[in-house]
PDB file of C-alpha atoms in Angstrom:
ATOM      1  CA  MET A  26      61.710-127.957  39.847  1.00 65.00           C
ATOM      2  CA  ASP A  27      62.331-124.746  37.903  1.00 90.00           C
ATOM      3  CA  THR A  28      61.216-124.284  34.321  1.00 91.00           C
ATOM      4  CA  ILE A  29      62.286-121.954  31.537  1.00 93.00           C
ATOM      5  CA  LYS A  30      60.287-120.825  28.539  1.00 95.00           C
ATOM      6  CA  VAL A  31      62.146-120.201  25.276  1.00 95.00           C
ATOM      7  CA  LYS A  32      61.343-119.271  21.706  1.00 96.00           C
ATOM      8  CA  ALA A  33      63.226-121.802  19.636  1.00 96.00           C
ATOM      9  CA  ILE A  34      63.873-123.348  16.251  1.00 97.00           C
ATOM     10  CA  VAL A  35      64.759-127.047  16.143  1.00 96.00           C
ATOM     11  CA  LEU A  36      68.122-127.453  14.419  1.00 95.00           C
ATOM     12  CA  SER A  37      68.297-131.250  14.685  1.00 93.00           C
ATOM     13  CA  SER A  38      67.107-134.234  16.686  1.00 91.00           C
ATOM     14  CA  ILE A  39      68.579-137.665  17.352  1.00 90.00           C
ATOM     15  CA  ASP A  40      67.320-140.820  19.021  1.00 85.00           C
ATOM     16  CA  TYR A  41      67.784-140.879  22.767  1.00 85.00           C
ATOM     17  CA  LYS A  42      67.008-144.050  24.670  1.00 82.00           C
ATOM     18  CA  GLU A  43      64.123-146.170  23.385  1.00 82.00           C
ATOM     19  CA  LYS A  44      61.313-143.654  22.972  1.00 85.00           C
ATOM     20  CA  ASP A  45      62.929-140.245  23.439  1.00 87.00           C
ATOM     21  CA  LYS A  46      64.628-137.633  21.292  1.00 89.00           C
ATOM     22  CA  LEU A  47      67.541-135.343  22.065  1.00 93.00           C
ATOM     23  CA  VAL A  48      66.845-132.089  20.248  1.00 94.00           C
ATOM     24  CA  THR A  49      69.202-129.227  19.518  1.00 95.00           C
ATOM     25  CA  LEU A  50      67.383-125.918  19.839  1.00 96.00           C
ATOM     26  CA  PHE A  51      68.406-122.473  18.653  1.00 96.00           C
ATOM     27  CA  THR A  52      66.734-120.203  21.184  1.00 95.00           C
ATOM     28  CA  ILE A  53      66.349-116.459  21.177  1.00 94.00           C
ATOM     29  CA  GLU A  54      67.087-116.320  24.918  1.00 93.00           C
ATOM     30  CA  ASN A  55      70.019-118.723  25.351  1.00 91.00           C
ATOM     31  CA  GLY A  56      71.496-119.430  21.931  1.00 92.00           C
ATOM     32  CA  VAL A  57      71.980-123.104  21.100  1.00 94.00           C
ATOM     33  CA  MET A  58      71.043-125.663  23.738  1.00 93.00           C
ATOM     34  CA  GLN A  59      70.045-129.328  23.913  1.00 94.00           C
ATOM     35  CA  ALA A  60      66.938-130.718  25.585  1.00 94.00           C
ATOM     36  CA  ILE A  61      65.112-134.033  25.869  1.00 92.00           C
ATOM     37  CA  MET A  62      61.674-134.835  24.496  1.00 88.00           C
ATOM     38  CA  LYS A  63      60.162-137.836  26.248  1.00 89.00           C
ATOM     39  CA  SER A  64      58.160-140.520  24.411  1.00 84.00           C
ATOM     40  CA  VAL A  65      57.805-138.574  21.150  1.00 78.00           C
ATOM     41  CA  LYS A  66      58.614-141.328  18.651  1.00 77.00           C
ATOM     42  CA  SER A  67      55.050-142.620  18.639  1.00 75.00           C
ATOM     43  CA  ASP A  68      52.673-141.391  15.920  1.00 72.00           C
ATOM     44  CA  LYS A  69      50.208-140.614  18.694  1.00 76.00           C
ATOM     45  CA  ALA A  70      52.626-138.577  20.806  1.00 75.00           C
ATOM     46  CA  LYS A  71      51.293-135.133  21.636  1.00 82.00           C
ATOM     47  CA  MET A  72      54.565-133.331  20.812  1.00 82.00           C
ATOM     48  CA  ARG A  73      55.716-135.543  17.916  1.00 75.00           C
ATOM     49  CA  PHE A  74      55.819-132.658  15.409  1.00 83.00           C
ATOM     50  CA  ALA A  75      57.769-130.394  17.757  1.00 85.00           C
ATOM     51  CA  LYS A  76      60.859-132.621  17.544  1.00 86.00           C
ATOM     52  CA  GLU A  77      61.408-132.121  13.800  1.00 91.00           C
ATOM     53  CA  PRO A  78      64.013-129.752  12.294  1.00 94.00           C
ATOM     54  CA  PHE A  79      62.629-126.307  11.365  1.00 95.00           C
ATOM     55  CA  CYS A  80      59.865-126.475  13.983  1.00 95.00           C
ATOM     56  CA  PHE A  81      59.504-123.027  15.556  1.00 97.00           C
ATOM     57  CA  GLY A  82      57.597-122.353  18.741  1.00 95.00           C
ATOM     58  CA  GLU A  83      57.628-121.772  22.463  1.00 96.00           C
ATOM     59  CA  TYR A  84      59.269-124.597  24.412  1.00 94.00           C
ATOM     60  CA  LEU A  85      58.751-125.104  28.144  1.00 95.00           C
ATOM     61  CA  ILE A  86      61.796-126.865  29.622  1.00 94.00           C
ATOM     62  CA  ALA A  87      62.167-128.312  33.118  1.00 94.00           C
ATOM     63  CA  MET A  88      65.509-127.545  34.738  1.00 92.00           C
ATOM     64  CA  PRO A  89      68.035-128.883  35.479  1.00 91.00           C
ATOM     65  CA  SER A  90      66.837-132.086  33.753  1.00 92.00           C
ATOM     66  CA  LYS A  91      66.332-130.200  30.448  1.00 93.00           C
ATOM     67  CA  ILE A  92      63.180-132.173  29.714  1.00 92.00           C
ATOM     68  CA  ILE A  93      60.706-130.422  27.417  1.00 92.00           C
ATOM     69  CA  THR A  94      57.297-130.520  29.093  1.00 92.00           C
ATOM     70  CA  ASN A  95      55.204-128.538  26.607  1.00 91.00           C
ATOM     71  CA  VAL A  96      55.446-126.882  23.193  1.00 92.00           C
ATOM     72  CA  GLU A  97      53.268-124.305  21.502  1.00 94.00           C
ATOM     73  CA  VAL A  98      54.145-124.619  17.812  1.00 92.00           C
ATOM     74  CA  GLU A  99      53.974-121.419  15.772  1.00 95.00           C
ATOM     75  CA  ASP A 100      55.190-122.864  12.469  1.00 95.00           C
ATOM     76  CA  ASN A 101      56.760-126.172  11.434  1.00 93.00           C
ATOM     77  CA  PHE A 102      57.499-125.052   7.847  1.00 95.00           C
ATOM     78  CA  TYR A 103      56.040-128.367   6.714  1.00 92.00           C
ATOM     79  CA  VAL A 104      55.931-127.145   3.120  1.00 94.00           C
ATOM     80  CA  LEU A 105      59.721-127.624   2.987  1.00 94.00           C
ATOM     81  CA  THR A 106      59.247-131.409   3.035  1.00 91.00           C
ATOM     82  CA  LYS A 107      57.286-131.176  -0.219  1.00 93.00           C
ATOM     83  CA  ASP A 108      60.210-129.774  -2.240  1.00 92.00           C
ATOM     84  CA  ILE A 109      63.591-131.486  -1.980  1.00 90.00           C
ATOM     85  CA  ASP A 110      65.515-128.458  -3.291  1.00 88.00           C
ATOM     86  CA  LYS A 111      63.925-126.106  -0.783  1.00 91.00           C
ATOM     87  CA  PHE A 112      64.439-128.644   1.994  1.00 92.00           C
ATOM     88  CA  TYR A 113      68.176-128.974   1.430  1.00 89.00           C
ATOM     89  CA  LEU A 114      68.673-125.239   1.001  1.00 90.00           C
ATOM     90  CA  ALA A 115      66.942-124.690   4.337  1.00 93.00           C
ATOM     91  CA  CYS A 116      69.065-127.478   5.846  1.00 92.00           C
ATOM     92  CA  ALA A 117      72.172-125.531   4.822  1.00 91.00           C
ATOM     93  CA  ILE A 118      70.858-122.628   6.920  1.00 94.00           C
ATOM     94  CA  LEU A 119      70.415-124.855   9.980  1.00 94.00           C
ATOM     95  CA  GLU A 120      73.871-126.367   9.422  1.00 92.00           C
ATOM     96  CA  THR A 121      75.369-122.878   9.309  1.00 93.00           C
ATOM     97  CA  VAL A 122      73.715-121.922  12.587  1.00 93.00           C
ATOM     98  CA  LYS A 123      74.945-125.083  14.323  1.00 91.00           C
ATOM     99  CA  THR A 124      78.469-124.263  13.202  1.00 90.00           C
ATOM    100  CA  VAL A 125      78.690-120.569  14.048  1.00 90.00           C
ATOM    101  CA  VAL A 126      76.676-120.225  17.257  1.00 88.00           C
ATOM    102  CA  VAL A 127      78.472-121.005  20.486  1.00 81.00           C
ATOM    103  CA  ALA A 128      76.411-123.095  22.907  1.00 79.00           C
ATOM    104  CA  GLY A 129      74.693-120.877  25.450  1.00 79.00           C
ATOM    105  CA  GLU A 130      75.651-117.673  23.629  1.00 84.00           C
ATOM    106  CA  LYS A 131      72.709-115.394  22.869  1.00 89.00           C
ATOM    107  CA  ASN A 132      72.453-114.167  19.264  1.00 92.00           C
ATOM    108  CA  VAL A 133      69.125-112.436  18.677  1.00 94.00           C
ATOM    109  CA  GLU A 134      70.059-110.948  15.293  1.00 94.00           C
ATOM    110  CA  LEU A 135      71.016-114.322  13.851  1.00 95.00           C
ATOM    111  CA  PHE A 136      67.874-115.913  15.309  1.00 96.00           C
ATOM    112  CA  ILE A 137      65.685-113.362  13.519  1.00 96.00           C
ATOM    113  CA  GLU A 138      67.744-113.678  10.319  1.00 96.00           C
ATOM    114  CA  THR A 139      67.352-117.468  10.435  1.00 97.00           C
ATOM    115  CA  LEU A 140      63.566-117.243  10.732  1.00 96.00           C
ATOM    116  CA  LYS A 141      63.387-114.741   7.866  1.00 96.00           C
ATOM    117  CA  ALA A 142      65.557-116.897   5.604  1.00 96.00           C
ATOM    118  CA  ILE A 143      63.655-120.125   6.293  1.00 97.00           C
ATOM    119  CA  GLY A 144      60.359-118.311   5.829  1.00 96.00           C
ATOM    120  CA  ALA A 145      61.514-116.869   2.501  1.00 96.00           C
ATOM    121  CA  ILE A 146      62.503-120.313   1.233  1.00 95.00           C
ATOM    122  CA  ALA A 147      59.289-121.911   2.471  1.00 95.00           C
ATOM    123  CA  TYR A 148      56.784-119.280   1.395  1.00 94.00           C
ATOM    124  CA  GLY A 149      58.495-116.705  -0.803  1.00 89.00           C
ATOM    125  CA  ASN A 150      58.192-116.734  -4.583  1.00 87.00           C
ATOM    126  CA  VAL A 151      61.917-116.183  -4.986  1.00 90.00           C
ATOM    127  CA  ASN A 152      65.123-117.798  -6.240  1.00 91.00           C
ATOM    128  CA  ASP A 153      66.048-119.756  -3.111  1.00 91.00           C
ATOM    129  CA  LYS A 154      69.777-119.459  -3.866  1.00 92.00           C
ATOM    130  CA  TYR A 155      69.375-115.706  -3.419  1.00 95.00           C
ATOM    131  CA  VAL A 156      68.039-116.389   0.070  1.00 95.00           C
ATOM    132  CA  LEU A 157      70.916-118.660   1.078  1.00 94.00           C
ATOM    133  CA  THR A 158      73.517-116.251  -0.332  1.00 94.00           C
ATOM    134  CA  LYS A 159      71.976-113.309   1.532  1.00 96.00           C
ATOM    135  CA  PHE A 160      71.841-115.373   4.728  1.00 96.00           C
ATOM    136  CA  LEU A 161      75.532-116.327   4.500  1.00 94.00           C
ATOM    137  CA  LEU A 162      76.468-112.691   3.870  1.00 94.00           C
ATOM    138  CA  SER A 163      74.564-111.720   7.015  1.00 93.00           C
ATOM    139  CA  VAL A 164      76.377-114.432   9.002  1.00 92.00           C
ATOM    140  CA  PHE A 165      79.784-113.091   7.991  1.00 90.00           C
ATOM    141  CA  LYS A 166      78.654-109.531   8.718  1.00 89.00           C
ATOM    142  CA  GLY A 167      77.527-110.555  12.182  1.00 88.00           C
ATOM    143  CA  MET A 168      80.954-112.065  12.802  1.00 84.00           C
ATOM    144  CA  GLY A 169      82.694-108.838  11.773  1.00 83.00           C
ATOM    145  CA  TYR A 170      83.603-109.988   8.251  1.00 82.00           C
ATOM    146  CA  THR A 171      81.485-107.572   6.228  1.00 82.00           C
ATOM    147  CA  LEU A 172      82.522-107.865   2.575  1.00 84.00           C
ATOM    148  CA  SER A 173      83.670-104.620   0.949  1.00 83.00           C
ATOM    149  CA  LEU A 174      81.127-103.780  -1.752  1.00 84.00           C
ATOM    150  CA  ASN A 175      82.221-100.471  -3.289  1.00 86.00           C
ATOM    151  CA  LYS A 176      85.888 -99.949  -2.540  1.00 90.00           C
ATOM    152  CA  CYS A 177      88.984-101.884  -1.580  1.00 92.00           C
ATOM    153  CA  SER A 178      88.978-102.580   2.145  1.00 90.00           C
ATOM    154  CA  THR A 179      92.734-101.889   2.313  1.00 90.00           C
ATOM    155  CA  CYS A 180      93.443 -98.797   0.195  1.00 92.00           C
ATOM    156  CA  GLY A 181      89.908 -97.427  -0.003  1.00 91.00           C
ATOM    157  CA  GLN A 182      89.955 -96.953  -3.782  1.00 91.00           C
ATOM    158  CA  PRO A 183      86.811 -97.802  -5.822  1.00 91.00           C
ATOM    159  CA  PHE A 184      86.981-101.133  -7.623  1.00 89.00           C
ATOM    160  CA  SER A 185      87.672-100.891 -11.355  1.00 85.00           C
ATOM    161  CA  GLY A 186      89.513-104.032 -12.392  1.00 84.00           C
ATOM    162  CA  LYS A 187      90.057-107.390 -10.763  1.00 89.00           C
ATOM    163  CA  ARG A 188      89.090-107.924  -7.141  1.00 92.00           C
ATOM    164  CA  TYR A 189      89.910-110.633  -4.652  1.00 93.00           C
ATOM    165  CA  LEU A 190      88.579-112.101  -1.440  1.00 92.00           C
ATOM    166  CA  ASN A 191      91.387-112.205   1.105  1.00 91.00           C
ATOM    167  CA  LEU A 192      90.622-115.402   3.010  1.00 89.00           C
ATOM    168  CA  ASP A 193      92.974-114.487   5.848  1.00 87.00           C
ATOM    169  CA  TYR A 194      90.994-111.347   6.710  1.00 84.00           C
ATOM    170  CA  GLY A 195      87.621-111.989   5.066  1.00 85.00           C
ATOM    171  CA  GLU A 196      87.831-108.746   3.086  1.00 89.00           C
ATOM    172  CA  VAL A 197      87.579-107.821  -0.589  1.00 92.00           C
ATOM    173  CA  VAL A 198      90.679-106.097  -1.983  1.00 92.00           C
ATOM    174  CA  CYS A 199      91.965-104.754  -5.302  1.00 92.00           C
ATOM    175  CA  THR A 200      94.859-106.098  -7.362  1.00 91.00           C
ATOM    176  CA  GLY A 201      97.337-103.673  -5.822  1.00 91.00           C
ATOM    177  CA  CYS A 202      96.449-104.760  -2.286  1.00 92.00           C
ATOM    178  CA  LYS A 203      96.249-108.462  -3.018  1.00 90.00           C
ATOM    179  CA  SER A 204      98.401-110.462  -0.623  1.00 84.00           C
ATOM    180  CA  GLY A 205      98.407-113.700   1.281  1.00 81.00           C
ATOM    181  CA  LYS A 206      95.661-116.219   0.659  1.00 88.00           C
ATOM    182  CA  CYS A 207      93.309-114.714  -1.940  1.00 92.00           C
ATOM    183  CA  ILE A 208      90.787-115.920  -4.506  1.00 92.00           C
ATOM    184  CA  GLU A 209      89.614-113.840  -7.454  1.00 93.00           C
ATOM    185  CA  ILE A 210      85.934-112.990  -7.641  1.00 93.00           C
ATOM    186  CA  SER A 211      84.249-111.766 -10.806  1.00 92.00           C
ATOM    187  CA  PRO A 212      82.571-108.348 -11.046  1.00 90.00           C
ATOM    188  CA  LYS A 213      79.178-110.069 -11.483  1.00 92.00           C
ATOM    189  CA  CYS A 214      79.750-112.123  -8.330  1.00 92.00           C
ATOM    190  CA  HIS A 215      80.766-108.976  -6.452  1.00 91.00           C
ATOM    191  CA  SER A 216      77.654-107.225  -7.777  1.00 92.00           C
ATOM    192  CA  CYS A 217      75.595-110.188  -6.544  1.00 93.00           C
ATOM    193  CA  PHE A 218      76.972-109.657  -3.029  1.00 93.00           C
ATOM    194  CA  LYS A 219      76.118-105.954  -3.153  1.00 92.00           C
ATOM    195  CA  ILE A 220      72.571-106.354  -4.449  1.00 94.00           C
ATOM    196  CA  LEU A 221      71.617-109.182  -2.110  1.00 95.00           C
ATOM    197  CA  SER A 222      73.090-107.536   0.965  1.00 92.00           C
ATOM    198  CA  GLU A 223      71.044-104.407   0.256  1.00 93.00           C
ATOM    199  CA  THR A 224      67.756-106.166  -0.554  1.00 95.00           C
ATOM    200  CA  SER A 225      65.365-107.333   2.166  1.00 94.00           C
ATOM    201  CA  TYR A 226      64.061-110.899   2.098  1.00 95.00           C
ATOM    202  CA  ASP A 227      60.558-109.790   1.151  1.00 92.00           C
ATOM    203  CA  LYS A 228      61.937-107.898  -1.874  1.00 94.00           C
ATOM    204  CA  LEU A 229      64.188-110.628  -3.268  1.00 94.00           C
ATOM    205  CA  ASN A 230      61.501-111.574  -5.779  1.00 92.00           C
ATOM    206  CA  THR A 231      61.871-108.134  -7.379  1.00 93.00           C
ATOM    207  CA  ILE A 232      65.487-108.571  -8.494  1.00 92.00           C
ATOM    208  CA  LYS A 233      67.170-110.521 -11.289  1.00 91.00           C
ATOM    209  CA  LEU A 234      70.902-111.171 -10.997  1.00 92.00           C
ATOM    210  CA  ALA A 235      73.370-111.953 -13.775  1.00 87.00           C
ATOM    211  CA  ASN A 236      73.126-115.539 -14.990  1.00 84.00           C
ATOM    212  CA  LYS A 237      74.765-118.019 -12.580  1.00 86.00           C
ATOM    213  CA  SER A 238      76.224-115.211 -10.451  1.00 91.00           C
ATOM    214  CA  GLU A 239      74.513-116.671  -7.376  1.00 91.00           C
ATOM    215  CA  ASP A 240      76.274-120.007  -8.007  1.00 91.00           C
ATOM    216  CA  GLU A 241      79.691-118.330  -8.036  1.00 93.00           C
ATOM    217  CA  ALA A 242      78.707-116.298  -4.986  1.00 93.00           C
ATOM    218  CA  LEU A 243      77.687-119.407  -3.046  1.00 91.00           C
ATOM    219  CA  ASN A 244      80.918-121.141  -4.005  1.00 91.00           C
ATOM    220  CA  VAL A 245      83.028-118.174  -2.850  1.00 92.00           C
ATOM    221  CA  LEU A 246      81.105-117.912   0.416  1.00 92.00           C
ATOM    222  CA  ASN A 247      81.472-121.640   0.985  1.00 90.00           C
ATOM    223  CA  ILE A 248      85.252-121.367   0.557  1.00 90.00           C
ATOM    224  CA  ASN A 249      85.261-118.435   2.967  1.00 89.00           C
ATOM    225  CA  PHE A 250      83.130-120.442   5.416  1.00 89.00           C
ATOM    226  CA  GLU A 251      85.515-123.396   5.267  1.00 89.00           C
ATOM    227  CA  ASN A 252      88.463-121.096   5.872  1.00 87.00           C
ATOM    228  CA  ARG A 253      86.767-119.592   8.947  1.00 85.00           C
ATOM    229  CA  PHE A 254      85.415-122.803  10.466  1.00 85.00           C
ATOM    230  CA  ASN A 255      87.425-125.618   8.864  1.00 85.00           C
ATOM    231  CA  LYS A 256      84.157-127.035   7.586  1.00 81.00           C
ATOM    232  CA  LYS A 257      82.431-126.884   4.214  1.00 78.00           C
ATOM    233  CA  LEU A 258      78.698-126.561   3.866  1.00 77.00           C
ATOM    234  CA  ASN A 259      77.139-129.302   1.768  1.00 69.00           C
ATOM    235  CA  LEU A 260      76.347-127.152  -1.269  1.00 64.00           C
ATOM    236  CA  LEU A 261      77.615-129.359  -4.110  1.00 51.00           C
ATOM    237  CA  TRP A 262      74.128-130.476  -5.083  1.00 53.00           C
ATOM    238  CA  ILE A 263      72.928-126.845  -4.963  1.00 59.00           C
ATOM    239  CA  ILE A 264      75.666-125.282  -7.065  1.00 52.00           C
TER     240      ILE A 264
END
């Protein structure tokens, strides 16, 4: 029987048969895939911690049965379970990944971005909403929907007055180029996008955005996400 070894983050796990778990893994080698963990519901099970969401490590999987035979855990981000706000913010990241990644499709950049974002929420002394906003911006960028930060994506003129997110094209445009399905975004929200997209995760604790601008930014990105995927992220309790 062949085996594969993958670096993976657990996105979710559900009961499977009496004692097993079916886990959804986001792997650096093969994108999203499902595998089975045998007899891991017991408190004494050797791999019981490796079935939980956020667990990151090296998973050895027997093929073609897709049974996980061994795990070397690198981090389980257990600290997230101690803070309900951090936990749900990190859950929004996992939910995003499950939505945007096609099963079996490799996405190394998003894998690395996901680890950085979860790590920043778990261990960084930073406004966690900044982390989630930056992560969502990176997701759209990876999909080819980079938001225009300095000038209208249509006419190329610098922004001076009102600006809008064109939901049909995922671009930011000026009043003169506004058309189709658009929502207005405030200058402070637009500035939030610019600052966060240009700041690394380890430097987010050095910035201070305009009051509540991250809330508006998350709301706008959530609307954009729903328009792209016909699904809203569960951010009501966050915003």
